[in-house]
Amino acid sequence: MLLSLKGSFPPAILALADGTVFIGNSIGATGTTVGEVVFNTSITGYQEILTDPSYCQQIVTLTYPHIGNYGVNAEDVEADKVHAAGLIIKDLPLLASNFRSTETLSHYLVREKTVAIANIDTRKLTRLLRTKGAQNGAIIGLAAGEAVTPALIDRAVAQAKAAPRMAGLDLARVVSTKTPYEWTQSEWTLGSGYGALSQPEFHVVAFDYGVKKNILRMLAQRGCRVTVVPAQTSAADVLAMNPDGVFLSNGPGDPEPCDYAIAAARTIVDSGMPTFGICLGHQIMALAAGAKTFKMIHSHHGGNHPVKNLDTGRVSITSQNHGFAVDLQSLPSTLRPTHISLFDGTLQGLEHKDKPAFCFQGHPEASPGPHDIAYLFDRFADAMRAAKVA
C-alpha cells in the first residue's frame, strides 16, 4: 500500500502473547479477533488459505509482501465462509487485476467480517515466530476516526495472552458439516469452469473434519461419487452405506481429543476397507493404530515444502498446513513410513502393512498448487479398484 494513501484505512493493532506489538492499518472488518499466529510462505492462494477450515482459530501471516493484487472471485473458495481467525500482510496493492476477479480483497474481508492488518513488518514477525514458535495473538481493527491508545494496546496484549492454546482443542467437530451431503463436482478447467461427475465408478464416504472443496473435486475427477458425513459419524453408519472406500479429511486443531474419529478410523481400517487420510486424517489414522502425535514448535504452512518418497527417492514440492505431527519413533509394527519432510525430517506419510490404508500429512489437492503429490488420489482409486476385483 502506498504510504501516501495509508489514511484511507483506519489504524490496527497486532499484539502477541509475549508482549510484542505492531501498529498498522485495518484492511478488513472493524473489531477484535484472537487466535494462534502462524506464517504461510505461499505466494498465491490467499483466498483458498482464508477459506481453508484447517485455519480455524488461527491468524495467518502471509510472508509474500504483496497480497490482494489479483482480487477475489466466487470460485476459488475451499469452504462456504472464511475460517481463518484473521489475516496479517505487509502490502495491499491499490489495484486488483484479474479477468476472474469480482471484488477486492479488502471488500471481501469486510463482507466476511474478517479482521485483518496491513503495513507491518511481516519479515520481523516471521522471524519472531520462526525463533519462538507459533504463539497466540490478537488483532484490533479500529473504525474510521479512532486512534491507537496505550489502553487499546494493553487490551490487545491481554487478549492475546488470554486466548486458548491450540493443544488440546477439538476443532474438527466445530467446522464439520452438521448433516450428510452428496458431492459430484469435479476439477476446474480454463474456459469451462468446474465439471460434473456423470458416471461414477466408486462410492466414497468422506469424513468431514474440515474438508476442502478441492479434495472432493479431485475425488470426483477420479470417478468417485462422494458422500460427505459429519466428523462424529460412527464407523457402523459409514460401513452401512456400503462404500468402496473411506476418506479421512484435513481439519484444524489437536487430533488427540478427537476420540470419536480415532475410534471410527480404527474400526474402518480393521474392516479391510480402502482408506485414505490427509492432514488431520493422517494423524487420526496414526493414532487409531497406536502411534502418538505432538505439537510442533515450527509448524508447516506454505506451498514450497520438499517431501521425499522413501520407496522411490522421488522428491515432491508440496503444500502444507499443520501444527501437529505424528511421532515417527512411535509407529507400531503394523505401520511403516512412506514419506518424510526434507525441511525437518518429520513424518509426512505412512501406510498399513496388511491393510489397504494409507495417509499423507501435506495437502495433495494443493489448490492452487503445487500438484506434485496428486498421484496419491490415483493410488486411492487403484486400491478401491483392486478391492472390487478381489
Tab-separated table of C-alpha atoms in Angstrom:
chain	number	residue	atom	x	y	z
A	1	MET	CA	0.000	0.000	0.000
A	2	LEU	CA	1.431	3.416	-0.887
A	3	LEU	CA	2.324	5.357	2.241
A	4	SER	CA	0.519	8.454	0.902
A	5	LEU	CA	-2.757	6.546	0.938
A	6	LYS	CA	-2.470	4.945	4.375
A	7	GLY	CA	-5.016	7.447	5.636
A	8	SER	CA	-7.692	5.650	3.606
A	9	PHE	CA	-7.530	2.771	6.072
A	10	PRO	CA	-8.013	3.133	9.855
A	11	PRO	CA	-5.299	2.029	12.284
A	12	ALA	CA	-4.987	-1.509	13.595
A	13	ILE	CA	-3.047	-3.186	16.399
A	14	LEU	CA	-1.432	-6.622	16.377
A	15	ALA	CA	-0.272	-7.927	19.760
A	16	LEU	CA	1.407	-11.230	20.541
A	17	ALA	CA	1.213	-13.135	23.794
A	18	ASP	CA	4.877	-12.357	24.507
A	19	GLY	CA	4.046	-8.635	24.535
A	20	THR	CA	5.335	-7.765	21.054
A	21	VAL	CA	3.150	-5.093	19.408
A	22	PHE	CA	2.831	-3.972	15.775
A	23	ILE	CA	0.854	-0.943	14.604
A	24	GLY	CA	-0.540	-0.997	11.070
A	25	ASN	CA	-3.739	-0.376	9.140
A	26	SER	CA	-7.055	-2.186	9.248
A	27	ILE	CA	-7.978	-3.609	5.835
A	28	GLY	CA	-10.851	-5.814	6.985
A	29	ALA	CA	-13.710	-5.735	9.441
A	30	THR	CA	-13.765	-3.466	12.467
A	31	GLY	CA	-13.388	-5.323	15.749
A	32	THR	CA	-11.139	-7.758	17.592
A	33	THR	CA	-10.006	-11.282	16.828
A	34	VAL	CA	-7.723	-13.716	18.660
A	35	GLY	CA	-6.008	-16.937	17.637
A	36	GLU	CA	-2.722	-18.725	17.108
A	37	VAL	CA	-0.487	-16.621	14.852
A	38	VAL	CA	1.239	-18.659	12.131
A	39	PHE	CA	3.048	-17.757	8.919
A	40	ASN	CA	2.420	-19.119	5.432
A	41	THR	CA	5.050	-18.879	2.679
A	42	SER	CA	2.703	-19.259	-0.308
A	43	ILE	CA	2.955	-16.590	-3.000
A	44	THR	CA	-0.597	-17.069	-4.311
A	45	GLY	CA	-3.761	-18.605	-2.942
A	46	TYR	CA	-4.745	-16.137	-0.222
A	47	GLN	CA	-8.422	-16.770	-0.882
A	48	GLU	CA	-8.007	-20.536	-0.604
A	49	ILE	CA	-5.967	-20.081	2.581
A	50	LEU	CA	-8.557	-17.834	4.212
A	51	THR	CA	-11.369	-20.306	3.496
A	52	ASP	CA	-9.464	-23.457	4.489
A	53	PRO	CA	-11.219	-24.845	7.611
A	54	SER	CA	-7.829	-26.071	8.851
A	55	TYR	CA	-7.088	-22.435	9.768
A	56	CYS	CA	-9.944	-22.243	12.276
A	57	GLN	CA	-8.784	-20.185	15.303
A	58	GLN	CA	-5.527	-19.256	13.553
A	59	ILE	CA	-4.391	-15.808	12.418
A	60	VAL	CA	-2.436	-16.203	9.186
A	61	THR	CA	0.628	-14.133	8.346
A	62	LEU	CA	1.462	-14.225	4.634
A	63	THR	CA	5.198	-13.800	4.093
A	64	TYR	CA	4.910	-12.751	0.442
A	65	PRO	CA	4.836	-8.937	0.591
A	66	HIS	CA	2.115	-8.094	-1.967
A	67	ILE	CA	-1.235	-9.707	-1.192
A	68	GLY	CA	-4.512	-8.921	-2.945
A	69	ASN	CA	-3.159	-7.992	-6.387
A	70	TYR	CA	-5.463	-10.383	-8.279
A	71	GLY	CA	-8.577	-9.741	-6.205
A	72	VAL	CA	-11.177	-12.293	-5.162
A	73	ASN	CA	-13.715	-14.375	-7.075
A	74	ALA	CA	-16.614	-16.658	-6.221
A	75	GLU	CA	-14.945	-19.875	-7.444
A	76	ASP	CA	-11.649	-20.035	-5.553
A	77	VAL	CA	-13.042	-20.861	-2.140
A	78	GLU	CA	-12.386	-24.031	-0.157
A	79	ALA	CA	-15.432	-23.625	2.110
A	80	ASP	CA	-18.577	-21.517	2.247
A	81	LYS	CA	-17.010	-18.899	4.516
A	82	VAL	CA	-13.676	-17.576	5.791
A	83	HIS	CA	-12.402	-19.862	8.563
A	84	ALA	CA	-9.129	-18.102	9.395
A	85	ALA	CA	-9.431	-16.008	12.542
A	86	GLY	CA	-7.601	-13.117	10.910
A	87	LEU	CA	-5.089	-12.034	8.274
A	88	ILE	CA	-1.714	-10.259	8.524
A	89	ILE	CA	0.035	-8.866	5.421
A	90	LYS	CA	2.654	-6.280	4.518
A	91	ASP	CA	1.316	-4.516	1.401
A	92	LEU	CA	-2.196	-4.331	-0.002
A	93	PRO	CA	-1.870	-3.346	-3.681
A	94	LEU	CA	-4.138	-0.491	-4.692
A	95	LEU	CA	-5.101	-2.226	-7.925
A	96	ALA	CA	-6.607	-5.720	-8.139
A	97	SER	CA	-6.407	-7.020	-11.693
A	98	ASN	CA	-7.519	-10.418	-12.997
A	99	PHE	CA	-10.114	-11.458	-15.564
A	100	ARG	CA	-11.842	-13.635	-12.929
A	101	SER	CA	-11.834	-11.016	-10.153
A	102	THR	CA	-15.189	-9.831	-8.817
A	103	GLU	CA	-14.113	-7.760	-5.789
A	104	THR	CA	-11.061	-6.593	-3.890
A	105	LEU	CA	-9.515	-8.490	-1.007
A	106	SER	CA	-10.349	-5.663	1.410
A	107	HIS	CA	-14.025	-5.637	0.397
A	108	TYR	CA	-14.118	-9.411	0.743
A	109	LEU	CA	-12.632	-9.299	4.243
A	110	VAL	CA	-15.183	-6.695	5.331
A	111	ARG	CA	-18.052	-8.696	3.839
A	112	GLU	CA	-16.810	-11.861	5.570
A	113	LYS	CA	-16.426	-9.983	8.880
A	114	THR	CA	-12.732	-10.905	8.994
A	115	VAL	CA	-10.327	-8.684	10.934
A	116	ALA	CA	-7.059	-8.014	9.097
A	117	ILE	CA	-3.999	-5.798	9.387
A	118	ALA	CA	-1.538	-4.489	6.771
A	119	ASN	CA	1.522	-2.234	6.746
A	120	ILE	CA	3.526	-4.101	9.379
A	121	ASP	CA	6.981	-5.659	9.135
A	122	THR	CA	5.973	-9.236	8.307
A	123	ARG	CA	9.627	-10.266	7.971
A	124	LYS	CA	10.239	-9.271	11.587
A	125	LEU	CA	7.071	-11.073	12.678
A	126	THR	CA	8.006	-14.205	10.727
A	127	ARG	CA	11.490	-14.317	12.210
A	128	LEU	CA	9.974	-13.991	15.682
A	129	LEU	CA	7.532	-16.848	15.039
A	130	ARG	CA	10.284	-18.956	13.488
A	131	THR	CA	12.511	-18.422	16.538
A	132	LYS	CA	9.930	-18.766	19.301
A	133	GLY	CA	7.331	-20.882	17.510
A	134	ALA	CA	3.680	-20.119	16.844
A	135	GLN	CA	2.048	-18.151	19.640
A	136	ASN	CA	-1.315	-16.602	20.341
A	137	GLY	CA	-2.103	-13.089	19.211
A	138	ALA	CA	-4.856	-10.523	18.863
A	139	ILE	CA	-5.730	-8.004	16.167
A	140	ILE	CA	-7.827	-4.936	16.901
A	141	GLY	CA	-9.130	-3.260	13.754
A	142	LEU	CA	-10.241	0.283	14.586
A	143	ALA	CA	-13.075	2.197	12.978
A	144	ALA	CA	-12.553	5.324	10.887
A	145	GLY	CA	-11.622	8.233	13.135
A	146	GLU	CA	-10.378	6.050	16.008
A	147	ALA	CA	-6.788	6.342	17.202
A	148	VAL	CA	-4.369	3.897	18.805
A	149	THR	CA	-4.040	4.494	22.552
A	150	PRO	CA	-1.957	2.862	25.296
A	151	ALA	CA	-5.167	1.419	26.746
A	152	LEU	CA	-6.036	-0.264	23.446
A	153	ILE	CA	-2.509	-1.684	23.172
A	154	ASP	CA	-2.753	-3.064	26.706
A	155	ARG	CA	-6.130	-4.595	25.857
A	156	ALA	CA	-4.738	-6.276	22.737
A	157	VAL	CA	-1.829	-7.790	24.690
A	158	ALA	CA	-4.182	-9.032	27.425
A	159	GLN	CA	-6.499	-10.630	24.858
A	160	ALA	CA	-3.559	-12.342	23.171
A	161	LYS	CA	-2.402	-13.788	26.469
A	162	ALA	CA	-5.926	-14.971	27.356
A	163	ALA	CA	-6.589	-16.779	24.050
A	164	PRO	CA	-6.900	-20.584	24.319
A	165	ARG	CA	-3.899	-22.670	23.310
A	166	MET	CA	-4.259	-24.897	20.257
A	167	ALA	CA	-3.008	-28.006	22.070
A	168	GLY	CA	-5.985	-29.893	23.450
A	169	LEU	CA	-8.582	-28.210	21.210
A	170	ASP	CA	-11.002	-30.430	19.288
A	171	LEU	CA	-11.966	-28.147	16.404
A	172	ALA	CA	-12.972	-30.835	13.903
A	173	ARG	CA	-16.480	-31.038	15.338
A	174	VAL	CA	-16.676	-27.220	15.241
A	175	VAL	CA	-16.066	-26.859	11.490
A	176	SER	CA	-17.665	-30.127	10.328
A	177	THR	CA	-20.907	-30.295	8.387
A	178	LYS	CA	-23.951	-30.934	10.549
A	179	THR	CA	-25.726	-33.146	8.009
A	180	PRO	CA	-24.514	-35.550	5.279
A	181	TYR	CA	-24.494	-34.374	1.661
A	182	GLU	CA	-23.564	-35.702	-1.787
A	183	TRP	CA	-20.722	-34.264	-3.895
A	184	THR	CA	-20.243	-34.728	-7.657
A	185	GLN	CA	-18.465	-31.518	-8.780
A	186	SER	CA	-15.090	-32.218	-10.425
A	187	GLU	CA	-11.986	-30.136	-11.117
A	188	TRP	CA	-11.837	-26.675	-12.714
A	189	THR	CA	-10.525	-26.141	-16.239
A	190	LEU	CA	-9.881	-22.879	-18.068
A	191	GLY	CA	-12.779	-21.933	-20.322
A	192	SER	CA	-15.326	-24.346	-18.881
A	193	GLY	CA	-15.081	-23.953	-15.106
A	194	TYR	CA	-15.909	-26.846	-12.805
A	195	GLY	CA	-17.045	-30.159	-14.254
A	196	ALA	CA	-19.583	-32.689	-13.036
A	197	LEU	CA	-19.276	-36.422	-12.439
A	198	SER	CA	-21.627	-38.269	-14.774
A	199	GLN	CA	-20.725	-41.970	-14.480
A	200	PRO	CA	-19.279	-42.797	-11.058
A	201	GLU	CA	-17.009	-45.810	-10.713
A	202	PHE	CA	-16.744	-45.659	-6.920
A	203	HIS	CA	-18.723	-44.576	-3.887
A	204	VAL	CA	-16.531	-42.861	-1.285
A	205	VAL	CA	-17.649	-41.781	2.170
A	206	ALA	CA	-15.644	-38.766	3.335
A	207	PHE	CA	-15.423	-37.799	6.997
A	208	ASP	CA	-15.596	-34.017	7.210
A	209	TYR	CA	-13.127	-32.855	9.851
A	210	GLY	CA	-12.787	-29.580	7.908
A	211	VAL	CA	-12.667	-30.853	4.335
A	212	LYS	CA	-11.567	-28.578	1.485
A	213	LYS	CA	-13.756	-28.477	-1.613
A	214	ASN	CA	-10.849	-29.186	-3.946
A	215	ILE	CA	-10.245	-32.514	-2.195
A	216	LEU	CA	-13.798	-33.519	-3.031
A	217	ARG	CA	-13.354	-32.287	-6.606
A	218	MET	CA	-10.226	-34.399	-7.080
A	219	LEU	CA	-12.049	-37.461	-5.797
A	220	ALA	CA	-14.917	-36.780	-8.216
A	221	GLN	CA	-12.411	-36.282	-11.043
A	222	ARG	CA	-11.323	-39.874	-10.464
A	223	GLY	CA	-14.804	-41.292	-10.711
A	224	CYS	CA	-15.884	-41.046	-7.069
A	225	ARG	CA	-19.398	-40.208	-6.015
A	226	VAL	CA	-18.735	-38.753	-2.581
A	227	THR	CA	-20.989	-38.829	0.455
A	228	VAL	CA	-19.675	-36.313	2.988
A	229	VAL	CA	-20.594	-37.117	6.596
A	230	PRO	CA	-20.187	-35.228	9.896
A	231	ALA	CA	-16.996	-35.762	11.877
A	232	GLN	CA	-18.781	-37.664	14.645
A	233	THR	CA	-20.449	-40.222	12.356
A	234	SER	CA	-19.906	-43.767	13.630
A	235	ALA	CA	-18.000	-46.442	11.740
A	236	ALA	CA	-21.130	-48.617	11.746
A	237	ASP	CA	-23.140	-45.910	9.974
A	238	VAL	CA	-20.388	-45.418	7.384
A	239	LEU	CA	-19.950	-49.132	6.672
A	240	ALA	CA	-23.727	-49.478	6.364
A	241	MET	CA	-23.528	-47.177	3.322
A	242	ASN	CA	-21.525	-49.939	1.604
A	243	PRO	CA	-18.810	-47.628	0.246
A	244	ASP	CA	-15.916	-48.668	-1.957
A	245	GLY	CA	-13.568	-46.510	0.115
A	246	VAL	CA	-13.425	-44.128	3.055
A	247	PHE	CA	-11.652	-40.783	3.134
A	248	LEU	CA	-10.403	-39.044	6.309
A	249	SER	CA	-10.174	-35.315	5.635
A	250	ASN	CA	-7.984	-32.454	6.730
A	251	GLY	CA	-9.071	-30.256	9.612
A	252	PRO	CA	-7.996	-27.909	12.403
A	253	GLY	CA	-6.896	-28.379	15.976
A	254	ASP	CA	-5.307	-31.145	18.004
A	255	PRO	CA	-6.003	-34.701	16.769
A	256	GLU	CA	-5.742	-36.361	20.201
A	257	PRO	CA	-9.085	-35.073	21.602
A	258	CYS	CA	-10.912	-36.440	18.520
A	259	ASP	CA	-11.622	-39.783	20.225
A	260	TYR	CA	-14.783	-40.314	18.153
A	261	ALA	CA	-12.776	-40.022	14.909
A	262	ILE	CA	-9.951	-42.231	16.174
A	263	ALA	CA	-12.407	-44.986	17.174
A	264	ALA	CA	-14.234	-44.821	13.830
A	265	ALA	CA	-10.994	-44.896	11.829
A	266	ARG	CA	-9.735	-47.918	13.781
A	267	THR	CA	-12.884	-49.920	13.013
A	268	ILE	CA	-12.954	-48.924	9.355
A	269	VAL	CA	-9.284	-49.736	8.716
A	270	ASP	CA	-9.568	-53.040	10.600
A	271	SER	CA	-12.514	-53.992	8.367
A	272	GLY	CA	-10.210	-54.003	5.334
A	273	MET	CA	-11.910	-51.006	3.715
A	274	PRO	CA	-9.626	-48.983	1.392
A	275	THR	CA	-8.916	-45.830	3.414
A	276	PHE	CA	-7.065	-42.615	2.573
A	277	GLY	CA	-6.285	-39.801	5.025
A	278	ILE	CA	-4.937	-36.271	4.585
A	279	CYS	CA	-3.513	-33.885	7.213
A	280	LEU	CA	-5.680	-34.294	10.341
A	281	GLY	CA	-6.959	-37.523	8.763
A	282	HIS	CA	-3.349	-38.722	8.551
A	283	GLN	CA	-2.861	-38.035	12.240
A	284	ILE	CA	-6.152	-39.717	13.163
A	285	MET	CA	-5.227	-42.841	11.188
A	286	ALA	CA	-1.891	-42.978	13.005
A	287	LEU	CA	-3.498	-42.527	16.427
A	288	ALA	CA	-6.049	-45.219	15.597
A	289	ALA	CA	-3.184	-47.664	15.036
A	290	GLY	CA	-1.468	-46.790	18.321
A	291	ALA	CA	1.028	-44.109	17.253
A	292	LYS	CA	1.438	-40.752	19.007
A	293	THR	CA	1.252	-37.136	17.869
A	294	PHE	CA	2.899	-33.956	19.164
A	295	LYS	CA	2.542	-30.172	18.887
A	296	MET	CA	5.230	-28.821	16.580
A	297	ILE	CA	7.393	-25.869	17.572
A	298	HIS	CA	7.771	-24.905	13.928
A	299	SER	CA	4.503	-25.642	12.178
A	300	HIS	CA	4.324	-26.171	8.414
A	301	HIS	CA	2.298	-23.687	6.348
A	302	GLY	CA	3.127	-22.983	2.727
A	303	GLY	CA	3.401	-24.277	-0.813
A	304	ASN	CA	7.118	-24.966	-1.099
A	305	HIS	CA	7.799	-27.905	1.232
A	306	PRO	CA	10.009	-30.710	-0.174
A	307	VAL	CA	8.869	-34.204	0.756
A	308	LYS	CA	10.777	-37.403	-0.041
A	309	ASN	CA	9.115	-40.678	-1.007
A	310	LEU	CA	11.075	-43.286	0.968
A	311	ASP	CA	10.247	-46.054	-1.523
A	312	THR	CA	11.272	-44.319	-4.758
A	313	GLY	CA	13.519	-41.481	-3.599
A	314	ARG	CA	11.327	-39.056	-5.519
A	315	VAL	CA	11.158	-35.545	-4.030
A	316	SER	CA	7.885	-33.658	-4.397
A	317	ILE	CA	7.228	-29.998	-3.667
A	318	THR	CA	4.089	-29.920	-1.549
A	319	SER	CA	1.536	-27.709	0.126
A	320	GLN	CA	1.481	-27.943	3.928
A	321	ASN	CA	-0.803	-26.697	6.677
A	322	HIS	CA	-0.386	-28.343	10.061
A	323	GLY	CA	0.830	-27.610	13.563
A	324	PHE	CA	0.796	-31.207	14.838
A	325	ALA	CA	2.727	-34.212	13.541
A	326	VAL	CA	2.931	-37.957	14.033
A	327	ASP	CA	5.900	-39.107	16.100
A	328	LEU	CA	7.980	-41.255	13.747
A	329	GLN	CA	9.511	-43.166	16.661
A	330	SER	CA	6.075	-44.147	17.990
A	331	LEU	CA	4.865	-46.085	14.941
A	332	PRO	CA	3.650	-49.583	15.831
A	333	SER	CA	4.820	-52.619	13.877
A	334	THR	CA	1.632	-52.522	11.762
A	335	LEU	CA	2.634	-49.203	10.162
A	336	ARG	CA	5.544	-48.151	8.003
A	337	PRO	CA	6.662	-44.643	6.996
A	338	THR	CA	6.392	-43.726	3.306
A	339	HIS	CA	7.300	-40.013	3.172
A	340	ILE	CA	9.387	-37.584	5.224
A	341	SER	CA	9.865	-33.806	5.183
A	342	LEU	CA	13.242	-32.663	3.884
A	343	PHE	CA	12.870	-29.453	5.910
A	344	ASP	CA	12.877	-31.033	9.367
A	345	GLY	CA	12.658	-34.807	8.949
A	346	THR	CA	9.121	-35.050	10.330
A	347	LEU	CA	6.854	-37.859	9.155
A	348	GLN	CA	4.813	-36.999	6.065
A	349	GLY	CA	3.250	-40.290	5.049
A	350	LEU	CA	2.585	-43.803	6.279
A	351	GLU	CA	0.701	-46.934	5.356
A	352	HIS	CA	-0.623	-50.077	6.986
A	353	LYS	CA	1.441	-53.148	6.168
A	354	ASP	CA	-1.520	-55.535	5.947
A	355	LYS	CA	-4.481	-53.251	5.139
A	356	PRO	CA	-5.304	-51.060	2.094
A	357	ALA	CA	-4.974	-47.907	4.192
A	358	PHE	CA	-2.502	-45.055	3.797
A	359	CYS	CA	-2.259	-41.349	4.575
A	360	PHE	CA	-0.295	-38.173	3.919
A	361	GLN	CA	0.428	-35.184	6.168
A	362	GLY	CA	0.514	-32.479	3.488
A	363	HIS	CA	-2.192	-31.431	1.047
A	364	PRO	CA	-2.128	-33.396	-2.232
A	365	GLU	CA	-5.071	-31.360	-3.566
A	366	ALA	CA	-2.963	-28.178	-3.105
A	367	SER	CA	-5.340	-25.640	-4.563
A	368	PRO	CA	-3.845	-23.530	-6.151
A	369	GLY	CA	-0.691	-25.682	-6.192
A	370	PRO	CA	1.758	-27.370	-6.337
A	371	HIS	CA	0.366	-30.651	-7.645
A	372	ASP	CA	3.407	-32.966	-7.380
A	373	ILE	CA	1.782	-35.311	-4.868
A	374	ALA	CA	-1.662	-35.588	-6.519
A	375	TYR	CA	-0.789	-39.141	-7.533
A	376	LEU	CA	-1.965	-40.246	-4.082
A	377	PHE	CA	-5.548	-39.779	-5.266
A	378	ASP	CA	-4.789	-42.182	-8.132
A	379	ARG	CA	-3.379	-44.642	-5.605
A	380	PHE	CA	-6.624	-44.457	-3.626
A	381	ALA	CA	-8.635	-45.161	-6.777
A	382	ASP	CA	-6.355	-48.090	-7.606
A	383	ALA	CA	-6.889	-49.514	-4.087
A	384	MET	CA	-10.651	-49.339	-4.472
A	385	ARG	CA	-10.473	-50.877	-7.937
A	386	ALA	CA	-8.343	-53.740	-6.606
A	387	ALA	CA	-10.752	-54.332	-3.711
A	388	LYS	CA	-13.644	-54.625	-6.152
A	389	VAL	CA	-11.834	-57.310	-8.135
A	390	ALA	CA	-10.762	-59.276	-5.067
